[in-house]
Structure formats: structure tokens, C-alpha cells
PDB file of C-alpha atoms in Angstrom:
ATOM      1  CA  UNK A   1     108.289  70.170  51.763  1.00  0.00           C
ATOM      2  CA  UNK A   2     108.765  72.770  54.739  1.00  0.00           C
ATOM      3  CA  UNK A   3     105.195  72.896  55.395  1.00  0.00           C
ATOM      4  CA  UNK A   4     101.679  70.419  55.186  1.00  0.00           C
ATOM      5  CA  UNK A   5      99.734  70.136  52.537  1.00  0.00           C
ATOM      6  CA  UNK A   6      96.633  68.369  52.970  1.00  0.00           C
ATOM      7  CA  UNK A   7      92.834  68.605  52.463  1.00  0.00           C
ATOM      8  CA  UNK A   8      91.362  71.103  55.175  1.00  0.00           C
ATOM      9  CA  UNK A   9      89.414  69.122  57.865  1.00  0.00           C
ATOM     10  CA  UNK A  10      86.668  70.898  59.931  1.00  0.00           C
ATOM     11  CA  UNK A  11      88.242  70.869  63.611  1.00  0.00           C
ATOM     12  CA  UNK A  12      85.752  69.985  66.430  1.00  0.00           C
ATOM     13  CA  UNK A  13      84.428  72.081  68.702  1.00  0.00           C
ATOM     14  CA  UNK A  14      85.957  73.900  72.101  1.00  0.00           C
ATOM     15  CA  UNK A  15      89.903  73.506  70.421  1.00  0.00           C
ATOM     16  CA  UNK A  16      91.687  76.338  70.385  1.00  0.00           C
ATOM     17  CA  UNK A  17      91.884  78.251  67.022  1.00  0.00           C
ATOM     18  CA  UNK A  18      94.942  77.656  65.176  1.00  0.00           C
ATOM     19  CA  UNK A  19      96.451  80.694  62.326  1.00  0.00           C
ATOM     20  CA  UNK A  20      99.169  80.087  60.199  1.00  0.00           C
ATOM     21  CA  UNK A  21     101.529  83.149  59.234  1.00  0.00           C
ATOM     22  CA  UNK A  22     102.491  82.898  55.260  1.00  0.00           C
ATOM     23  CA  UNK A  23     105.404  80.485  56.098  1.00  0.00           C
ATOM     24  CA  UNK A  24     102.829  78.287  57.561  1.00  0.00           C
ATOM     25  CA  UNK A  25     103.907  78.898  61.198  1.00  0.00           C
ATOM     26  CA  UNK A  26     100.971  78.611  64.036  1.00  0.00           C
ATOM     27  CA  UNK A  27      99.701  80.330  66.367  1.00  0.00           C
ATOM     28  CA  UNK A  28      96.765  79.790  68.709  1.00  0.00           C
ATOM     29  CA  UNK A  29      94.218  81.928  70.384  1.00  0.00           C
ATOM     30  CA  UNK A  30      93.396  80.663  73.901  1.00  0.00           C
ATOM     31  CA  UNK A  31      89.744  78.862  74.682  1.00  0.00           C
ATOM     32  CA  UNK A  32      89.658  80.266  77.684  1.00  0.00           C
ATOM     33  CA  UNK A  33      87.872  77.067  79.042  1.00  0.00           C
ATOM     34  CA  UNK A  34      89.002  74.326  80.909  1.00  0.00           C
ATOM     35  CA  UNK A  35      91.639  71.608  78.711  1.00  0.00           C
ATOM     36  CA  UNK A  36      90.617  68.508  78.267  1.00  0.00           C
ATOM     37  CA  UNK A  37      91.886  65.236  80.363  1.00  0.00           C
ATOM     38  CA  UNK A  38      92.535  63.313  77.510  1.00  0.00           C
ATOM     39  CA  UNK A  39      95.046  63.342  74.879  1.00  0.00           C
ATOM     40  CA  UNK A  40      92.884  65.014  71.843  1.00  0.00           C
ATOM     41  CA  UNK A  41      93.876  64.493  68.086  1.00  0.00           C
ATOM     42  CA  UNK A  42      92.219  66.680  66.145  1.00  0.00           C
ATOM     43  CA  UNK A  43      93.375  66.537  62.181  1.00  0.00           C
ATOM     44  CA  UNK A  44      93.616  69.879  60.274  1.00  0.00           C
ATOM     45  CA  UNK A  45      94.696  69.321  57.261  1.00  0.00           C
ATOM     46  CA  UNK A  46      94.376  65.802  55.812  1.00  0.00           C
ATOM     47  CA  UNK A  47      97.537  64.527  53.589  1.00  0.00           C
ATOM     48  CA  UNK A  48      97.704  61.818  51.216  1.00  0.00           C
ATOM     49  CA  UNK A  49     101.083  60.725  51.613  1.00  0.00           C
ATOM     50  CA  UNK A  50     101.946  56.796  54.010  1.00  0.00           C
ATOM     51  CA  UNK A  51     100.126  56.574  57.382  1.00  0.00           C
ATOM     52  CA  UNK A  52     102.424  57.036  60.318  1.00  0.00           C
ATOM     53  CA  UNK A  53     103.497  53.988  62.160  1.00  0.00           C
ATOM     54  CA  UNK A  54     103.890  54.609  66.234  1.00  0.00           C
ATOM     55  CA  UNK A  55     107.559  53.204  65.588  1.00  0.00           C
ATOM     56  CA  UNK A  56     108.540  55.293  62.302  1.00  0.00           C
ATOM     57  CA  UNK A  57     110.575  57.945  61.967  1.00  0.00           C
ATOM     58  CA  UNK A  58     109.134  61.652  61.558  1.00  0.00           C
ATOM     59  CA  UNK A  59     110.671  65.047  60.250  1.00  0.00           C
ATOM     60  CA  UNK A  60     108.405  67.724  61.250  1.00  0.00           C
ATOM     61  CA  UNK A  61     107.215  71.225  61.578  1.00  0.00           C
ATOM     62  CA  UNK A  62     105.776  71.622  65.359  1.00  0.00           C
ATOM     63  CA  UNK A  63     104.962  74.496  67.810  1.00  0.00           C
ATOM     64  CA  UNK A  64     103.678  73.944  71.079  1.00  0.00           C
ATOM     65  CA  UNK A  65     101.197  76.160  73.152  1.00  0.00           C
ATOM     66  CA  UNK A  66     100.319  77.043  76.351  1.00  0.00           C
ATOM     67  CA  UNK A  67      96.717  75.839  76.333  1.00  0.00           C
ATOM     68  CA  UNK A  68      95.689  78.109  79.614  1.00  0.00           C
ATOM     69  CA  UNK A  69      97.523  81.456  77.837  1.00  0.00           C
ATOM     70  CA  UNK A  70      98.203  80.321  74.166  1.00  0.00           C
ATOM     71  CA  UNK A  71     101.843  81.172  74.506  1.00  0.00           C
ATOM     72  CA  UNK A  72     104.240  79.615  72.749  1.00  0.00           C
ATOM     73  CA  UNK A  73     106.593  76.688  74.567  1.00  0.00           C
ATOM     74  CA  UNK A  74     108.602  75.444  71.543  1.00  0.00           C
ATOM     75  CA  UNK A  75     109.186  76.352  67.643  1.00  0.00           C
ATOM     76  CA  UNK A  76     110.851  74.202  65.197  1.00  0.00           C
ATOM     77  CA  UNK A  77     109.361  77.368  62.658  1.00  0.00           C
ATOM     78  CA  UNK A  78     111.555  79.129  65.663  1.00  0.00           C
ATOM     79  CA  UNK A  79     114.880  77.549  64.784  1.00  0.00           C
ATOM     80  CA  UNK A  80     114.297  77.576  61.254  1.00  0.00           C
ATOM     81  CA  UNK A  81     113.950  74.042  60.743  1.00  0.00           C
ATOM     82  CA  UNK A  82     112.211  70.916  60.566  1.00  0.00           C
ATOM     83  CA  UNK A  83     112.872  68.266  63.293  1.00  0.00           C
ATOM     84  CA  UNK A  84     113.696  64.886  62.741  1.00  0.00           C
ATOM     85  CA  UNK A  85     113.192  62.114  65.453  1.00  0.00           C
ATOM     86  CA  UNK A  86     111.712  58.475  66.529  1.00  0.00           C
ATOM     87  CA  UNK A  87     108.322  58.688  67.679  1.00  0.00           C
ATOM     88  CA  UNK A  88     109.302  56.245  70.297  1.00  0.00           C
ATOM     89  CA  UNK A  89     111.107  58.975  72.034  1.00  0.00           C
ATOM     90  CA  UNK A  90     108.247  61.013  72.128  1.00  0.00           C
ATOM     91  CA  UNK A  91     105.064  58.669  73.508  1.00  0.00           C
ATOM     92  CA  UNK A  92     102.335  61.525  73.418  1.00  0.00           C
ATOM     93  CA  UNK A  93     103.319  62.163  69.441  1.00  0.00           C
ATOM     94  CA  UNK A  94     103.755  58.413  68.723  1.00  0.00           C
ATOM     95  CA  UNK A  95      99.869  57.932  70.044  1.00  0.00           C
ATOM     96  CA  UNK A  96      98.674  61.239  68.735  1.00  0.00           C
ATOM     97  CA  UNK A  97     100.328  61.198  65.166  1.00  0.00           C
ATOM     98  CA  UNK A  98      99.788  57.227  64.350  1.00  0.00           C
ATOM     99  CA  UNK A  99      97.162  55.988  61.452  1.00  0.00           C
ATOM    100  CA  UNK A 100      98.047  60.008  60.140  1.00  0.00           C
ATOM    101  CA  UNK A 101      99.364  60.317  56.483  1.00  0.00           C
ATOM    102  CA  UNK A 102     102.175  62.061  56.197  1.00  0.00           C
ATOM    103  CA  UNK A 103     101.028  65.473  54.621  1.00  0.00           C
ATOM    104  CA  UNK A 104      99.288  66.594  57.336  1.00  0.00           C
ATOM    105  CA  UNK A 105      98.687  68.935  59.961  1.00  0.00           C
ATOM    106  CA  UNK A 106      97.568  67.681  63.378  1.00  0.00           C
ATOM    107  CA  UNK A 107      96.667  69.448  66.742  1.00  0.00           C
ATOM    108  CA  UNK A 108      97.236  67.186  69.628  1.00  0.00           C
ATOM    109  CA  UNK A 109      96.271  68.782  72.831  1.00  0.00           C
ATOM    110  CA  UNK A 110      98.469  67.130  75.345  1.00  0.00           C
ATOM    111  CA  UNK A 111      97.290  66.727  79.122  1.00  0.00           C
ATOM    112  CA  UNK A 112      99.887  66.721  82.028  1.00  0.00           C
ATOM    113  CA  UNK A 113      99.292  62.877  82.541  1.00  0.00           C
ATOM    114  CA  UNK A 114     100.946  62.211  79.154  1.00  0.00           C
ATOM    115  CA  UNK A 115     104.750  61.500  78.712  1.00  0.00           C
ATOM    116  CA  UNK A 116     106.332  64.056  76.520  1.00  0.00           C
ATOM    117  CA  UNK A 117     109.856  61.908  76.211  1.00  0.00           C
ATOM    118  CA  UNK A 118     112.425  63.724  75.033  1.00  0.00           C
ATOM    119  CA  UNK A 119     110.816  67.358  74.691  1.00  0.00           C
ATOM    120  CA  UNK A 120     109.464  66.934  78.043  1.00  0.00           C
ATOM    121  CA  UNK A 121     110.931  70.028  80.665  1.00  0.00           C
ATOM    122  CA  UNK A 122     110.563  71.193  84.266  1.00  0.00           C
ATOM    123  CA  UNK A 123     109.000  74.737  83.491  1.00  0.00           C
ATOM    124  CA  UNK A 124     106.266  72.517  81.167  1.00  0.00           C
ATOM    125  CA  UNK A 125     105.376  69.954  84.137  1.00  0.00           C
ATOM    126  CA  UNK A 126     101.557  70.165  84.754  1.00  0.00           C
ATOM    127  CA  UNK A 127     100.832  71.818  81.913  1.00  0.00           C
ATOM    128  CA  UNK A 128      98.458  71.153  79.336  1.00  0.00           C
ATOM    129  CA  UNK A 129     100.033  71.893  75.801  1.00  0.00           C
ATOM    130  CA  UNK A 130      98.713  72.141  72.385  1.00  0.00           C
ATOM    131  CA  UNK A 131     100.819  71.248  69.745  1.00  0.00           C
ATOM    132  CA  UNK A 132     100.200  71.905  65.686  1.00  0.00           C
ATOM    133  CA  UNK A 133     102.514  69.559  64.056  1.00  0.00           C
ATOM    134  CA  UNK A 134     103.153  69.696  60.150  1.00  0.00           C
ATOM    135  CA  UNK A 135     104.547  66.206  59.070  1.00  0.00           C
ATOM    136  CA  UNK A 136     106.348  66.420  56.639  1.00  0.00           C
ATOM    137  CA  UNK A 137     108.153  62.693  56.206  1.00  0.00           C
ATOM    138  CA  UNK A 138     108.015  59.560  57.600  1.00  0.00           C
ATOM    139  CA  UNK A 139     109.172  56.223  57.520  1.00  0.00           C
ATOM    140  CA  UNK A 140     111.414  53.362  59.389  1.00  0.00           C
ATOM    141  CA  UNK A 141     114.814  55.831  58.417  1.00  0.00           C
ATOM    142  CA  UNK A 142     112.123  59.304  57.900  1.00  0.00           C
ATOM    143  CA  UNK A 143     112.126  59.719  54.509  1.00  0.00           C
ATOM    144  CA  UNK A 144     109.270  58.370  53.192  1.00  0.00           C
ATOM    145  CA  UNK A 145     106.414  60.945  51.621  1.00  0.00           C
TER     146      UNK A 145
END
């Protein structure tokens, strides 16, 4: 699968709006309010595929947001292709994408206090981010549906 493919979950209220292009690639429109302080998890699509462990292996579809401007900071839809890592290496995923089946679509709105791991970068520091993150496999080797 390139994209998720879950049941449609009602997001909460005061999240930015998230718009998928025909490929499935997001986009946000900004809240113009202030970002929350907390790391937020809000499912979008609901898949029925093996709940993500914090220690698993993921290949997945992300782009990440300015929450302040709702410009884009990072594309896998960009480059053309999903990205496969260990969640370990990526704390703010592995807390915001555990208990989720695979399947699904998740918004995570990341606050500066949260360790980004290996995507974390110098023009991002202090920066509240919203990511919309299609997983697409996971597993102890990532290849689990």
C-alpha cells in the first residue's frame, strides 16, 4: 500500500484541517490559534491491520507542517517514497503512533519540548509541527500489515 486505508475518525476540535490531494498527500490549513503544549494524537483514519509497538519497525507516508503557517517542513509524498525506520529513533512518533493499527492515518501535533530523533533539525528548533503520517507497515523487521 502507498497510502492508509482506514475507517474515517471524526478529528477533535481546534486541529488544523488536514486535505489529501488524489495520491493521498496532505496538506493543512493553519488554526490560526495558539498550538498546544502537549504532544496531541489525533487518529484520522482508523486501520485494521497489528497495533504498533513503541519498539517496531514502521514504513510510512508522513508530511510535516508548520503549525503557526501550515507550511510544509518535510515530504516523504515529496521524495516519492515511503520511509522506513525504528520508532526508537524517532521518540515523538514512537509515543504518538503506539497502540495504532497499522492502516492508519494519524496527526500528531508535536510541541518543541518533544524529541524529534533523527528528523529533528536546527531551522525546526522551537517549533511546533504537525505531522499526518500514513502507516503503512509495521513490525519487529517492518513488514507486518
Amino acid at each position: 500500500p502507498t497510502r492508509a486505508d482506514g475507517t474515517p475518525v471524526t478529528p477533535q476540535p481546534g486541529l488544523p484541517t488536514v486535505r489529501l490531494s488524489p495520491d493521498g498527500a496532505p496538506t493543512i490549513a493553519a488554526t490560526g490559534t495558539p498550538p498546544p503544549s502537549t504532544l496531541v494524537v489525533q487518529p484520522l483514519l482508523r486501520g485494521n491491520g497489528r497495533q504498533v509497538e513503541k519498539t517496531d519497525v514502521v514504513t510510512v507516508q508522513y508530511a510535516g507542517f508548520s503549525w503557526t503557517t501550515g507550511d510544509p517542513v518535510d515530504s516523504t509524498w515529496d521524495r516519492g517514497q515511503p520511509s522506513s525506520f525504528a520508532l526508537s529513533d524517532v521518540p515523538a512518533f514512537a509515543e504518538g503512533l503506539a497502540e495504532q493499527p497499522t492502516g492508519s492515518q494519524v496527526m500528531l501535533v508535536v510541541p518543541p519540548s518533544y524529541d524529534l530523533g533523527a528528523t529533528q533539525s536546527e531551522a525546526l528548533s522551537g517549533q511546533t509541527l504537525v505531522f499526518v503520517i500514513d502507516i503503512l507497515a509495521s513490525g519487529p523487521e517492518g513488514v507486518s500489515r
